[in-house]
Coordinates of C-alpha atoms in Angstrom, one line a residue:
M1246 CA -4.6 22.0 -11.7
T1247 CA -0.2 21.7 -12.5
M1248 CA 0.6 20.4 -16.0
L1249 CA 3.5 18.5 -16.3
Q1250 CA 6.0 16.7 -19.1
I1251 CA 7.5 13.6 -18.8
E1252 CA 10.1 12.3 -20.8
L1253 CA 9.2 8.1 -21.2
P1254 CA 10.9 5.9 -23.1
D1255 CA 9.2 4.7 -26.0
G1256 CA 8.1 1.4 -25.0
T1257 CA 6.7 2.2 -21.7
A1258 CA 4.7 5.1 -23.1
Q1259 CA 3.5 2.5 -26.2
A1260 CA 2.4 0.4 -23.2
A1261 CA 1.2 2.9 -21.1
R1262 CA -0.6 4.7 -24.0
A1263 CA -2.5 1.5 -25.2
A1264 CA -3.7 0.2 -21.5
G1265 CA -5.2 3.8 -20.9
L1266 CA -2.4 5.0 -18.3
L1267 CA -2.3 8.1 -20.2
T1268 CA -4.8 10.2 -19.4
P1269 CA -5.1 12.3 -16.7
Q1270 CA -7.9 10.3 -14.3
S1271 CA -5.2 6.9 -14.7
L1272 CA -2.2 9.4 -14.3
D1273 CA -4.6 11.0 -11.3
R1274 CA -5.1 7.5 -10.0
L1275 CA -1.6 5.8 -10.1
L1276 CA 0.2 8.8 -8.0
T1277 CA -2.6 9.1 -5.5
E1278 CA -2.6 5.8 -4.7
A1279 CA 1.8 5.4 -4.5
L1280 CA 1.3 8.5 -2.3
R1281 CA -1.6 6.3 0.2
K1282 CA 1.2 4.0 0.2
R1283 CA 3.7 5.3 0.7
E1284 CA 2.3 6.8 3.7
A1285 CA 0.9 3.8 5.0
A1286 CA 4.2 2.7 4.6
N1287 CA 5.9 6.0 6.2
S1288 CA 3.8 5.2 9.2
L1289 CA 4.3 1.4 9.8
L1290 CA 7.9 2.3 10.3
S1291 CA 7.3 4.8 12.7
I1292 CA 5.0 2.6 14.7
A1293 CA 7.4 0.3 14.4
D1294 CA 10.3 2.4 15.6
R1295 CA 7.9 3.2 18.0
V1296 CA 7.8 -0.5 19.5
A1297 CA 11.5 -1.1 19.4
A1298 CA 12.1 2.0 21.6
A1299 CA 9.5 0.2 24.2
G1300 CA 11.8 -2.7 23.5
I1301 CA 8.9 -5.2 23.0
A1302 CA 9.9 -9.1 21.2
P1303 CA 8.4 -9.8 17.3
M1304 CA 5.8 -12.1 16.6
T1305 CA 6.1 -14.3 15.6
M1306 CA 4.2 -15.5 12.1
E1307 CA 1.9 -17.8 14.4
E1308 CA 1.7 -15.2 17.4
I1309 CA -0.2 -13.1 14.6
N1310 CA -1.8 -15.5 12.6
T1311 CA -2.8 -17.0 16.4
E1312 CA -4.3 -12.4 16.8
V1313 CA -5.3 -12.6 13.3
K1314 CA -8.0 -14.9 13.2
A1315 CA -8.5 -14.6 17.5
A1316 CA -10.2 -10.9 16.3
R1317 CA -12.4 -11.9 13.3
A1318 CA -13.1 -14.4 15.9
E1319 CA -14.1 -11.8 18.0
R1320 CA -15.9 -10.2 15.2
G1321 CA -17.6 -12.7 13.6
T1322 CA -15.6 -12.3 10.4
F1323 CA -13.7 -15.5 10.5
T1324 CA -13.3 -18.2 7.9
Q1325 CA -11.4 -21.2 7.7
A1326 CA -8.1 -21.4 5.5

């Protein structure tokens, strides 16, 4: 285990404490989620770099929506929006 000591503005600390966010469990969840999001973003950026390097043209929003609808229909999870 690692013990951390951090400095926060009083208002931020009071609001975080009132929201129950300064407990070890809450901080662990917050940091774990932030790390997961960072890894997902890095992975996406890596894929985007490879797509650009391959010379693949970007898709329009209409093309993306068509692909998503087709994938959902294939899995049987299509819902009308």
